[in-house]
Every structure is written in structure tokens, then in C-alpha cells.
PDB file of C-alpha atoms in Angstrom:
ATOM      1  CA  MET I   1    -168.937 -14.293 -54.989  1.00 88.00           C
ATOM      2  CA  ARG I   2    -169.105 -16.499 -58.084  1.00 96.00           C
ATOM      3  CA  GLU I   3    -170.904 -19.683 -57.155  1.00 98.00           C
ATOM      4  CA  VAL I   4    -171.060 -22.524 -59.669  1.00 98.00           C
ATOM      5  CA  THR I   5    -172.847 -25.842 -59.162  1.00 98.00           C
ATOM      6  CA  PHE I   6    -170.961 -28.856 -60.464  1.00 98.00           C
ATOM      7  CA  ALA I   7    -172.223 -32.409 -60.950  1.00 98.00           C
ATOM      8  CA  VAL I   8    -170.400 -35.694 -61.412  1.00 98.00           C
ATOM      9  CA  THR I   9    -172.349 -38.659 -62.720  1.00 98.00           C
ATOM     10  CA  GLN I  10    -171.874 -42.408 -62.987  1.00 98.00           C
ATOM     11  CA  PHE I  11    -173.655 -45.345 -64.593  1.00 98.00           C
ATOM     12  CA  ALA I  12    -173.081 -48.864 -65.902  1.00 98.00           C
ATOM     13  CA  ALA I  13    -172.624 -48.976 -69.674  1.00 98.00           C
ATOM     14  CA  ASP I  14    -173.722 -51.935 -71.764  1.00 96.00           C
ATOM     15  CA  ALA I  15    -173.305 -53.090 -75.366  1.00 96.00           C
ATOM     16  CA  ASP I  16    -176.268 -51.001 -76.543  1.00 97.00           C
ATOM     17  CA  ARG I  17    -174.814 -47.631 -77.525  1.00 98.00           C
ATOM     18  CA  ALA I  18    -178.240 -46.052 -78.017  1.00 98.00           C
ATOM     19  CA  HIS I  19    -179.182 -47.050 -74.481  1.00 98.00           C
ATOM     20  CA  ASN I  20    -175.941 -45.627 -73.063  1.00 98.00           C
ATOM     21  CA  LEU I  21    -176.453 -42.334 -74.846  1.00 98.00           C
ATOM     22  CA  ASP I  22    -180.025 -42.167 -73.567  1.00 98.00           C
ATOM     23  CA  THR I  23    -178.812 -42.839 -70.027  1.00 98.00           C
ATOM     24  CA  ALA I  24    -176.171 -40.138 -70.308  1.00 98.00           C
ATOM     25  CA  GLU I  25    -178.760 -37.634 -71.517  1.00 98.00           C
ATOM     26  CA  GLU I  26    -181.127 -38.601 -68.707  1.00 98.00           C
ATOM     27  CA  LEU I  27    -178.397 -37.982 -66.144  1.00 98.00           C
ATOM     28  CA  VAL I  28    -177.510 -34.621 -67.677  1.00 98.00           C
ATOM     29  CA  ARG I  29    -181.141 -33.557 -67.635  1.00 98.00           C
ATOM     30  CA  GLU I  30    -181.574 -34.748 -64.066  1.00 98.00           C
ATOM     31  CA  ALA I  31    -178.430 -32.958 -62.899  1.00 98.00           C
ATOM     32  CA  ALA I  32    -179.446 -29.749 -64.673  1.00 98.00           C
ATOM     33  CA  GLY I  33    -182.861 -30.022 -63.040  1.00 98.00           C
ATOM     34  CA  GLN I  34    -181.098 -30.064 -59.681  1.00 98.00           C
ATOM     35  CA  GLY I  35    -179.248 -26.864 -60.556  1.00 98.00           C
ATOM     36  CA  ALA I  36    -175.983 -28.168 -62.018  1.00 98.00           C
ATOM     37  CA  GLN I  37    -174.234 -25.819 -64.437  1.00 98.00           C
ATOM     38  CA  VAL I  38    -171.161 -27.964 -65.249  1.00 98.00           C
ATOM     39  CA  ILE I  39    -171.898 -31.681 -65.636  1.00 98.00           C
ATOM     40  CA  LEU I  40    -169.224 -34.337 -65.990  1.00 98.00           C
ATOM     41  CA  LEU I  41    -169.912 -37.719 -67.595  1.00 98.00           C
ATOM     42  CA  GLN I  42    -167.556 -40.687 -67.359  1.00 98.00           C
ATOM     43  CA  GLU I  43    -164.821 -41.678 -69.799  1.00 98.00           C
ATOM     44  CA  LEU I  44    -165.966 -43.337 -73.075  1.00 98.00           C
ATOM     45  CA  PHE I  45    -169.544 -43.551 -71.796  1.00 98.00           C
ATOM     46  CA  ALA I  46    -171.093 -44.432 -75.164  1.00 98.00           C
ATOM     47  CA  ASP I  47    -169.829 -48.010 -74.991  1.00 98.00           C
ATOM     48  CA  PRO I  48    -168.491 -50.619 -72.610  1.00 98.00           C
ATOM     49  CA  TYR I  49    -164.839 -50.035 -71.700  1.00 98.00           C
ATOM     50  CA  PHE I  50    -163.429 -51.949 -74.665  1.00 98.00           C
ATOM     51  CA  CYS I  51    -159.751 -51.630 -73.656  1.00 97.00           C
ATOM     52  CA  LYS I  52    -159.914 -54.640 -71.345  1.00 97.00           C
ATOM     53  CA  THR I  53    -158.312 -56.701 -74.133  1.00 97.00           C
ATOM     54  CA  GLN I  54    -156.702 -56.123 -77.519  1.00 97.00           C
ATOM     55  CA  ASN I  55    -159.299 -56.707 -80.205  1.00 96.00           C
ATOM     56  CA  PRO I  56    -159.065 -54.904 -83.574  1.00 97.00           C
ATOM     57  CA  ALA I  57    -162.850 -55.119 -83.995  1.00 97.00           C
ATOM     58  CA  HIS I  58    -163.259 -52.352 -81.428  1.00 97.00           C
ATOM     59  CA  PHE I  59    -161.679 -49.782 -83.744  1.00 98.00           C
ATOM     60  CA  ASP I  60    -165.099 -49.739 -85.413  1.00 97.00           C
ATOM     61  CA  LEU I  61    -166.385 -47.841 -82.364  1.00 97.00           C
ATOM     62  CA  ALA I  62    -164.282 -44.780 -83.214  1.00 98.00           C
ATOM     63  CA  MET I  63    -165.615 -41.751 -85.058  1.00 97.00           C
ATOM     64  CA  SER I  64    -164.334 -38.501 -86.500  1.00 97.00           C
ATOM     65  CA  ALA I  65    -165.164 -35.313 -84.632  1.00 93.00           C
ATOM     66  CA  ASP I  66    -165.645 -33.599 -88.005  1.00 90.00           C
ATOM     67  CA  GLU I  67    -168.391 -35.907 -89.286  1.00 88.00           C
ATOM     68  CA  PRO I  68    -172.061 -36.008 -88.261  1.00 89.00           C
ATOM     69  CA  ASN I  69    -172.380 -38.253 -85.216  1.00 94.00           C
ATOM     70  CA  TRP I  70    -173.896 -38.433 -81.757  1.00 97.00           C
ATOM     71  CA  LEU I  71    -171.697 -35.611 -80.412  1.00 98.00           C
ATOM     72  CA  GLY I  72    -174.112 -33.098 -81.903  1.00 97.00           C
ATOM     73  CA  ARG I  73    -176.810 -34.438 -79.621  1.00 98.00           C
ATOM     74  CA  PHE I  74    -174.834 -33.301 -76.584  1.00 98.00           C
ATOM     75  CA  ALA I  75    -173.946 -29.930 -78.090  1.00 98.00           C
ATOM     76  CA  ALA I  76    -177.677 -29.330 -78.551  1.00 98.00           C
ATOM     77  CA  LEU I  77    -178.342 -30.561 -75.020  1.00 98.00           C
ATOM     78  CA  ALA I  78    -175.772 -28.162 -73.572  1.00 98.00           C
ATOM     79  CA  GLU I  79    -177.448 -25.290 -75.406  1.00 98.00           C
ATOM     80  CA  GLU I  80    -180.962 -26.349 -74.411  1.00 98.00           C
ATOM     81  CA  LEU I  81    -180.110 -26.665 -70.715  1.00 98.00           C
ATOM     82  CA  SER I  82    -177.498 -23.858 -70.577  1.00 98.00           C
ATOM     83  CA  VAL I  83    -174.920 -26.218 -69.107  1.00 98.00           C
ATOM     84  CA  VAL I  84    -171.261 -26.964 -69.846  1.00 98.00           C
ATOM     85  CA  LEU I  85    -170.596 -30.548 -70.974  1.00 98.00           C
ATOM     86  CA  PRO I  86    -167.153 -32.132 -71.405  1.00 98.00           C
ATOM     87  CA  ILE I  87    -167.890 -35.162 -73.600  1.00 98.00           C
ATOM     88  CA  SER I  88    -165.523 -38.149 -73.808  1.00 98.00           C
ATOM     89  CA  PHE I  89    -165.361 -40.209 -77.015  1.00 98.00           C
ATOM     90  CA  PHE I  90    -163.191 -42.554 -79.100  1.00 98.00           C
ATOM     91  CA  GLU I  91    -161.805 -40.340 -81.860  1.00 98.00           C
ATOM     92  CA  ARG I  92    -160.649 -41.363 -85.312  1.00 98.00           C
ATOM     93  CA  SER I  93    -158.485 -38.830 -87.158  1.00 98.00           C
ATOM     94  CA  GLY I  94    -157.315 -40.171 -90.487  1.00 96.00           C
ATOM     95  CA  GLN I  95    -155.420 -43.376 -89.684  1.00 97.00           C
ATOM     96  CA  THR I  96    -154.861 -42.378 -86.051  1.00 98.00           C
ATOM     97  CA  TYR I  97    -157.003 -42.963 -82.985  1.00 98.00           C
ATOM     98  CA  PHE I  98    -157.252 -40.931 -79.792  1.00 98.00           C
ATOM     99  CA  ASN I  99    -159.045 -40.981 -76.458  1.00 98.00           C
ATOM    100  CA  SER I 100    -160.547 -37.503 -76.588  1.00 98.00           C
ATOM    101  CA  VAL I 101    -162.843 -34.976 -74.939  1.00 98.00           C
ATOM    102  CA  VAL I 102    -164.730 -32.155 -76.605  1.00 98.00           C
ATOM    103  CA  VAL I 103    -166.089 -29.382 -74.396  1.00 98.00           C
ATOM    104  CA  TYR I 104    -169.442 -27.790 -75.193  1.00 98.00           C
ATOM    105  CA  ASP I 105    -170.162 -24.424 -73.628  1.00 98.00           C
ATOM    106  CA  ALA I 106    -173.537 -23.429 -72.202  1.00 98.00           C
ATOM    107  CA  ASP I 107    -174.608 -22.055 -75.592  1.00 98.00           C
ATOM    108  CA  GLY I 108    -173.718 -25.315 -77.334  1.00 98.00           C
ATOM    109  CA  SER I 109    -170.560 -23.960 -78.922  1.00 98.00           C
ATOM    110  CA  ASP I 110    -167.634 -26.317 -79.469  1.00 98.00           C
ATOM    111  CA  LEU I 111    -164.639 -25.120 -77.436  1.00 98.00           C
ATOM    112  CA  GLY I 112    -162.262 -27.675 -78.892  1.00 97.00           C
ATOM    113  CA  LEU I 113    -160.654 -31.058 -78.351  1.00 97.00           C
ATOM    114  CA  TYR I 114    -158.335 -32.420 -75.709  1.00 98.00           C
ATOM    115  CA  ARG I 115    -156.582 -35.704 -76.526  1.00 98.00           C
ATOM    116  CA  LYS I 116    -155.509 -37.876 -73.603  1.00 98.00           C
ATOM    117  CA  SER I 117    -151.816 -37.348 -72.924  1.00 98.00           C
ATOM    118  CA  HIS I 118    -150.966 -40.317 -70.706  1.00 98.00           C
ATOM    119  CA  ILE I 119    -151.976 -43.697 -72.160  1.00 98.00           C
ATOM    120  CA  PRO I 120    -151.910 -46.666 -69.741  1.00 98.00           C
ATOM    121  CA  GLN I 121    -150.963 -50.212 -70.614  1.00 97.00           C
ATOM    122  CA  GLY I 122    -151.589 -53.124 -68.273  1.00 96.00           C
ATOM    123  CA  PRO I 123    -153.863 -56.146 -67.796  1.00 96.00           C
ATOM    124  CA  GLY I 124    -157.429 -54.941 -68.252  1.00 96.00           C
ATOM    125  CA  TYR I 125    -156.366 -51.442 -69.309  1.00 98.00           C
ATOM    126  CA  GLU I 126    -154.645 -52.062 -72.650  1.00 97.00           C
ATOM    127  CA  GLU I 127    -155.114 -48.596 -74.075  1.00 98.00           C
ATOM    128  CA  LYS I 128    -151.841 -48.337 -76.000  1.00 98.00           C
ATOM    129  CA  PHE I 129    -153.274 -50.849 -78.463  1.00 98.00           C
ATOM    130  CA  TYR I 130    -156.109 -48.439 -79.297  1.00 98.00           C
ATOM    131  CA  PHE I 131    -154.912 -44.887 -78.640  1.00 98.00           C
ATOM    132  CA  SER I 132    -151.958 -42.810 -79.769  1.00 98.00           C
ATOM    133  CA  ASN I 133    -150.428 -40.344 -77.340  1.00 98.00           C
ATOM    134  CA  GLY I 134    -152.479 -37.169 -77.381  1.00 98.00           C
ATOM    135  CA  ASP I 135    -151.016 -34.308 -79.425  1.00 97.00           C
ATOM    136  CA  SER I 136    -153.239 -31.470 -78.195  1.00 97.00           C
ATOM    137  CA  GLY I 137    -151.131 -30.562 -75.183  1.00 97.00           C
ATOM    138  CA  PHE I 138    -152.841 -29.765 -71.916  1.00 98.00           C
ATOM    139  CA  ARG I 139    -155.780 -27.440 -72.414  1.00 97.00           C
ATOM    140  CA  VAL I 140    -158.089 -25.195 -70.447  1.00 98.00           C
ATOM    141  CA  TYR I 141    -161.500 -23.952 -71.539  1.00 98.00           C
ATOM    142  CA  GLU I 142    -163.024 -20.536 -70.883  1.00 98.00           C
ATOM    143  CA  THR I 143    -166.673 -21.390 -70.348  1.00 98.00           C
ATOM    144  CA  ALA I 144    -169.763 -19.550 -69.205  1.00 98.00           C
ATOM    145  CA  TYR I 145    -169.094 -20.807 -65.680  1.00 98.00           C
ATOM    146  CA  GLY I 146    -165.349 -20.451 -65.328  1.00 98.00           C
ATOM    147  CA  CYS I 147    -162.089 -21.732 -66.750  1.00 98.00           C
ATOM    148  CA  LEU I 148    -161.983 -25.528 -66.733  1.00 98.00           C
ATOM    149  CA  GLY I 149    -159.021 -27.854 -67.093  1.00 98.00           C
ATOM    150  CA  VAL I 150    -159.972 -31.294 -68.417  1.00 98.00           C
ATOM    151  CA  GLY I 151    -157.798 -34.408 -68.234  1.00 98.00           C
ATOM    152  CA  ILE I 152    -158.802 -38.007 -68.925  1.00 98.00           C
ATOM    153  CA  CYS I 153    -158.467 -40.909 -66.462  1.00 98.00           C
ATOM    154  CA  TRP I 154    -154.764 -41.930 -66.358  1.00 98.00           C
ATOM    155  CA  ASP I 155    -153.895 -38.205 -66.679  1.00 98.00           C
ATOM    156  CA  GLN I 156    -155.305 -37.835 -63.161  1.00 98.00           C
ATOM    157  CA  TRP I 157    -152.348 -39.704 -61.632  1.00 98.00           C
ATOM    158  CA  PHE I 158    -149.783 -37.151 -62.814  1.00 98.00           C
ATOM    159  CA  PRO I 159    -149.185 -34.001 -60.734  1.00 98.00           C
ATOM    160  CA  GLU I 160    -147.432 -32.444 -63.722  1.00 98.00           C
ATOM    161  CA  ALA I 161    -150.675 -32.527 -65.718  1.00 98.00           C
ATOM    162  CA  ALA I 162    -152.691 -30.906 -62.934  1.00 98.00           C
ATOM    163  CA  ARG I 163    -150.048 -28.227 -62.402  1.00 98.00           C
ATOM    164  CA  ALA I 164    -149.790 -27.522 -66.130  1.00 98.00           C
ATOM    165  CA  MET I 165    -153.552 -26.934 -66.372  1.00 98.00           C
ATOM    166  CA  ALA I 166    -153.433 -24.753 -63.269  1.00 98.00           C
ATOM    167  CA  LEU I 167    -150.624 -22.663 -64.766  1.00 98.00           C
ATOM    168  CA  LEU I 168    -152.652 -22.291 -67.963  1.00 98.00           C
ATOM    169  CA  GLY I 169    -155.394 -20.644 -65.913  1.00 98.00           C
ATOM    170  CA  ALA I 170    -157.731 -23.458 -64.876  1.00 98.00           C
ATOM    171  CA  GLU I 171    -160.003 -22.745 -61.930  1.00 98.00           C
ATOM    172  CA  VAL I 172    -161.325 -26.311 -61.660  1.00 98.00           C
ATOM    173  CA  LEU I 173    -159.907 -29.667 -62.799  1.00 98.00           C
ATOM    174  CA  LEU I 174    -162.224 -32.340 -64.244  1.00 98.00           C
ATOM    175  CA  TYR I 175    -161.384 -35.966 -65.010  1.00 98.00           C
ATOM    176  CA  PRO I 176    -163.767 -38.353 -66.824  1.00 98.00           C
ATOM    177  CA  THR I 177    -162.671 -41.827 -65.715  1.00 98.00           C
ATOM    178  CA  ALA I 178    -162.953 -45.595 -66.198  1.00 98.00           C
ATOM    179  CA  ILE I 179    -161.199 -47.490 -63.411  1.00 98.00           C
ATOM    180  CA  GLY I 180    -161.960 -50.482 -61.244  1.00 98.00           C
ATOM    181  CA  SER I 181    -160.570 -53.860 -60.302  1.00 97.00           C
ATOM    182  CA  GLU I 182    -157.185 -55.159 -61.464  1.00 95.00           C
ATOM    183  CA  PRO I 183    -157.574 -58.509 -63.286  1.00 92.00           C
ATOM    184  CA  ASP I 184    -154.073 -59.657 -62.307  1.00 90.00           C
ATOM    185  CA  MET I 185    -154.434 -58.471 -58.685  1.00 93.00           C
ATOM    186  CA  PRO I 186    -157.982 -59.431 -57.661  1.00 90.00           C
ATOM    187  CA  ASP I 187    -157.405 -58.595 -53.991  1.00 93.00           C
ATOM    188  CA  HIS I 188    -156.091 -55.099 -54.661  1.00 96.00           C
ATOM    189  CA  ASP I 189    -158.437 -52.118 -54.276  1.00 97.00           C
ATOM    190  CA  SER I 190    -156.956 -48.997 -55.856  1.00 97.00           C
ATOM    191  CA  GLN I 191    -159.951 -46.776 -55.065  1.00 98.00           C
ATOM    192  CA  PRO I 192    -158.473 -45.039 -51.974  1.00 98.00           C
ATOM    193  CA  HIS I 193    -155.197 -44.403 -53.813  1.00 98.00           C
ATOM    194  CA  TRP I 194    -157.059 -43.151 -56.893  1.00 98.00           C
ATOM    195  CA  GLN I 195    -159.078 -40.664 -54.893  1.00 98.00           C
ATOM    196  CA  THR I 196    -156.244 -39.515 -52.634  1.00 98.00           C
ATOM    197  CA  VAL I 197    -153.942 -38.615 -55.514  1.00 98.00           C
ATOM    198  CA  MET I 198    -156.580 -36.279 -56.947  1.00 98.00           C
ATOM    199  CA  GLN I 199    -157.319 -34.760 -53.563  1.00 98.00           C
ATOM    200  CA  GLY I 200    -153.614 -33.990 -53.514  1.00 98.00           C
ATOM    201  CA  HIS I 201    -153.894 -32.149 -56.835  1.00 98.00           C
ATOM    202  CA  ALA I 202    -156.705 -30.058 -55.376  1.00 98.00           C
ATOM    203  CA  ALA I 203    -154.712 -29.204 -52.255  1.00 98.00           C
ATOM    204  CA  ALA I 204    -151.416 -28.569 -54.064  1.00 98.00           C
ATOM    205  CA  ASN I 205    -152.996 -26.288 -56.671  1.00 98.00           C
ATOM    206  CA  VAL I 206    -155.650 -24.829 -54.347  1.00 98.00           C
ATOM    207  CA  MET I 207    -158.470 -25.554 -56.770  1.00 98.00           C
ATOM    208  CA  PRO I 208    -161.449 -27.908 -56.871  1.00 98.00           C
ATOM    209  CA  VAL I 209    -161.050 -31.303 -58.546  1.00 98.00           C
ATOM    210  CA  MET I 210    -163.737 -33.737 -59.652  1.00 98.00           C
ATOM    211  CA  ALA I 211    -163.884 -37.159 -61.267  1.00 98.00           C
ATOM    212  CA  SER I 212    -166.698 -39.183 -62.847  1.00 98.00           C
ATOM    213  CA  ASN I 213    -166.161 -42.941 -62.914  1.00 98.00           C
ATOM    214  CA  ARG I 214    -168.268 -45.779 -64.304  1.00 98.00           C
ATOM    215  CA  VAL I 215    -169.822 -48.610 -62.290  1.00 98.00           C
ATOM    216  CA  GLY I 216    -170.772 -52.224 -62.917  1.00 97.00           C
ATOM    217  CA  THR I 217    -168.964 -55.382 -63.969  1.00 97.00           C
ATOM    218  CA  GLU I 218    -168.005 -55.714 -67.628  1.00 97.00           C
ATOM    219  CA  ALA I 219    -166.692 -58.908 -69.232  1.00 94.00           C
ATOM    220  CA  GLN I 220    -164.812 -59.169 -72.503  1.00 90.00           C
ATOM    221  CA  ASP I 221    -162.791 -62.039 -74.004  1.00 90.00           C
ATOM    222  CA  ASN I 222    -162.601 -63.952 -70.700  1.00 87.00           C
ATOM    223  CA  ARG I 223    -161.507 -60.851 -68.772  1.00 94.00           C
ATOM    224  CA  SER I 224    -163.728 -58.801 -66.491  1.00 95.00           C
ATOM    225  CA  ILE I 225    -163.439 -55.563 -64.545  1.00 97.00           C
ATOM    226  CA  THR I 226    -165.707 -54.288 -61.796  1.00 98.00           C
ATOM    227  CA  PHE I 227    -165.673 -50.500 -61.926  1.00 98.00           C
ATOM    228  CA  TYR I 228    -165.817 -48.904 -58.490  1.00 98.00           C
ATOM    229  CA  GLY I 229    -167.697 -45.675 -59.058  1.00 98.00           C
ATOM    230  CA  THR I 230    -167.201 -43.321 -56.074  1.00 98.00           C
ATOM    231  CA  SER I 231    -167.325 -40.339 -58.412  1.00 98.00           C
ATOM    232  CA  PHE I 232    -166.461 -37.347 -56.251  1.00 98.00           C
ATOM    233  CA  ILE I 233    -165.888 -33.613 -55.916  1.00 98.00           C
ATOM    234  CA  ALA I 234    -163.048 -32.195 -53.815  1.00 98.00           C
ATOM    235  CA  SER I 235    -162.808 -28.604 -52.645  1.00 98.00           C
ATOM    236  CA  GLU I 236    -159.878 -26.271 -53.215  1.00 98.00           C
ATOM    237  CA  THR I 237    -158.326 -27.563 -49.986  1.00 98.00           C
ATOM    238  CA  GLY I 238    -158.633 -31.184 -51.090  1.00 98.00           C
ATOM    239  CA  GLN I 239    -161.565 -32.098 -48.857  1.00 98.00           C
ATOM    240  CA  VAL I 240    -164.233 -34.363 -50.348  1.00 98.00           C
ATOM    241  CA  ILE I 241    -167.469 -32.363 -50.462  1.00 98.00           C
ATOM    242  CA  GLY I 242    -169.521 -34.831 -52.495  1.00 98.00           C
ATOM    243  CA  GLN I 243    -169.135 -38.509 -53.299  1.00 98.00           C
ATOM    244  CA  ALA I 244    -171.199 -41.230 -54.946  1.00 98.00           C
ATOM    245  CA  ALA I 245    -171.436 -44.873 -53.886  1.00 98.00           C
ATOM    246  CA  ARG I 246    -169.222 -47.629 -55.276  1.00 98.00           C
ATOM    247  CA  GLU I 247    -172.207 -49.175 -57.026  1.00 97.00           C
ATOM    248  CA  GLY I 248    -175.206 -47.850 -58.866  1.00 97.00           C
ATOM    249  CA  ARG I 249    -176.153 -45.007 -61.124  1.00 98.00           C
ATOM    250  CA  GLY I 250    -175.956 -41.626 -59.472  1.00 97.00           C
ATOM    251  CA  ILE I 251    -175.455 -37.878 -59.520  1.00 98.00           C
ATOM    252  CA  THR I 252    -173.390 -35.952 -56.997  1.00 98.00           C
ATOM    253  CA  LEU I 253    -173.547 -32.159 -56.798  1.00 98.00           C
ATOM    254  CA  ALA I 254    -171.588 -29.451 -55.030  1.00 98.00           C
ATOM    255  CA  THR I 255    -171.721 -25.661 -55.239  1.00 98.00           C
ATOM    256  CA  ILE I 256    -168.342 -23.947 -55.171  1.00 98.00           C
ATOM    257  CA  ASP I 257    -167.517 -20.253 -54.896  1.00 98.00           C
ATOM    258  CA  LEU I 258    -164.793 -19.871 -57.503  1.00 98.00           C
ATOM    259  CA  ASP I 259    -163.920 -16.359 -56.322  1.00 98.00           C
ATOM    260  CA  LYS I 260    -163.379 -17.652 -52.782  1.00 98.00           C
ATOM    261  CA  ALA I 261    -161.165 -20.437 -54.135  1.00 98.00           C
ATOM    262  CA  ALA I 262    -159.182 -17.930 -56.231  1.00 98.00           C
ATOM    263  CA  LYS I 263    -158.650 -15.693 -53.213  1.00 97.00           C
ATOM    264  CA  LEU I 264    -157.289 -18.601 -51.182  1.00 98.00           C
ATOM    265  CA  ARG I 265    -155.100 -19.707 -54.101  1.00 98.00           C
ATOM    266  CA  ARG I 266    -153.535 -16.266 -54.371  1.00 96.00           C
ATOM    267  CA  SER I 267    -152.898 -16.069 -50.639  1.00 96.00           C
ATOM    268  CA  TRP I 268    -150.915 -19.325 -50.465  1.00 96.00           C
ATOM    269  CA  GLY I 269    -148.225 -18.387 -52.984  1.00 94.00           C
ATOM    270  CA  VAL I 270    -147.865 -21.900 -54.388  1.00 95.00           C
ATOM    271  CA  PHE I 271    -147.366 -20.428 -57.872  1.00 96.00           C
ATOM    272  CA  ARG I 272    -145.349 -17.399 -56.777  1.00 95.00           C
ATOM    273  CA  ASP I 273    -142.760 -19.536 -54.977  1.00 96.00           C
ATOM    274  CA  ARG I 274    -142.165 -22.098 -57.700  1.00 96.00           C
ATOM    275  CA  ARG I 275    -138.471 -22.593 -58.587  1.00 96.00           C
ATOM    276  CA  VAL I 276    -138.578 -23.320 -62.273  1.00 95.00           C
ATOM    277  CA  ASP I 277    -134.770 -23.097 -62.375  1.00 95.00           C
ATOM    278  CA  LEU I 278    -134.627 -26.272 -60.261  1.00 96.00           C
ATOM    279  CA  TYR I 279    -137.163 -28.392 -62.139  1.00 95.00           C
ATOM    280  CA  GLY I 280    -135.027 -29.587 -65.022  1.00 94.00           C
ATOM    281  CA  ALA I 281    -135.298 -33.205 -63.838  1.00 95.00           C
ATOM    282  CA  LEU I 282    -138.989 -33.071 -64.729  1.00 94.00           C
ATOM    283  CA  THR I 283    -138.248 -32.507 -68.405  1.00 93.00           C
ATOM    284  CA  VAL I 284    -136.434 -35.810 -69.071  1.00 95.00           C
ATOM    285  CA  LEU I 285    -137.598 -39.375 -68.477  1.00 94.00           C
ATOM    286  CA  ASP I 286    -134.698 -40.453 -66.280  1.00 94.00           C
ATOM    287  CA  GLY I 287    -134.396 -37.256 -64.283  1.00 91.00           C
ATOM    288  CA  GLY I 288    -131.143 -36.447 -66.012  1.00 85.00           C
ATOM    289  CA  VAL I 289    -129.201 -39.101 -64.104  1.00 73.00           C
TER     290      VAL I 289
END
């Protein structure tokens, strides 16, 4: 038995970065106080979701991972509380910009960067203006509490990404997220679709999946998005075992026996029976037609 307690969090960010960072720390401390060992914060939590429109001024929000900045605060927090923290931030690397996550282990050590692989582009989610395609490849992190695969938001829609992290040895998949209403489709609610696709990753790979989303309505340049929260944790069979509300700050916890999940994963043979000789269509954009 190897039980690990996971937490997903959510909150409404505002234009005050210091306030957002304080809120994030408060949630981490609260979750750790409730027994969480791995705590997931939402995508780009330090600021409002600035990708709603294309505005060059927002490049000023980016920072280098190699320079002194607020990331060190969360490395120290991970060490103080003995928790694992995947931390999402807007990265500047030379003249290039990425949507990135750094993972801090329970001793505060930096386990390295993942740069978002899939970059969306649509009304309200104009990320290609700000971010280059990630060049890190899919990554997994050997932490004090198990091997974690971390993707970022739009990555969560791609079964190939989940399977790649599973094949690399992940035991759990985590997705920091920023998603809500569609400005050009105000009557469309993507929340059930969003959640179901990740439950499918859990079931197909026989491993737990969790996502932390933001909440609240944010307006920018005459465009607004209402983020729908519902941060959740799914078990290795894809069942939701913890879920937050659509509105409001919150913490959702679940304890998972990673050894039990691994035993079930081995018994199903979903990796043994893969036919890599038949998957060539996955390696080209048009399926090889």
C-alpha cells in the first residue's frame, strides 16, 4: 500500500499579482494542513488569464526561470511543508516565450521544466500570439510521492500526450488549467466535454488524473471569459472521486493508493497489447492519406 493524498485548488485571479501569489500560498498551506502531499494550482495563477486578446503589453508579465523571481517562494514553501508543487508560469527564455511548469519536490528541489506542447488559438484563448510550441517534450517527474506526469491545459485534450506520459512511467497525470466560456459561442458549455475527455485518459491508461481550473469572470479589451472551475480528481478507472464547484475558491482532496492503481494497470494489459506497428498514422498530421 502506497497511499498519497492529492489536492486540486481553484481561485479567481485579479490584476494584483502579489494578492494572487498570497492566495496561492494560502491554498497550499490550507491543503497541506488537511494532509495533502501533492498540491496542484491552476494554470498561470500569478495573473489574470491574459491570452483573451492579443496585446503585446502582456509580454511584460513573463520572467526567466534562471533569474530571481517569485518561483523561489514556492520552492521554499514546498520544502517547508514537505509537499510537491507543480508551478505554472509565463516563461521568457531569451527572445522566446513559453507556457511552462516547474515541479518542486517535497524537499524544495527543482525537478525541471515542462513547456506546454499544444498551444490553442481561438477567440478568448489566443495563446499562439504569446507562446511558442514547447520544446521540452513530454516529461515525468520522480517525486517523493510518486512519478508524476504534468501537462498544461490544452494538452489535456490529446490522448497522445496522456499516453506518452504513461509510457514514460507516470503514475498520475496532472493538468493545471484555465478554461471557461467561449466568447463566440456564449450558449456553449464545454465543461462536461472537458471533464469527460480527461476521465477517458484515466480509464484508458488506468491511472489517476486531476485538473485545477480557475474561477471567476475576467474582462480584457472588451472580451470576457467566465471560468468554470469544477477542478476534479479522477481515479484510475476514470471515476470522479473529488470535485469542486463551478464558482468560488476551493480545495478538493483525495487519497489514492498508487500501488493498488499500479496492480490494476498491470492486470489490464493496455500497454502490453499496444500495436506500435499499426500506429504510423499518428506520426503525421494528415494520417498519411
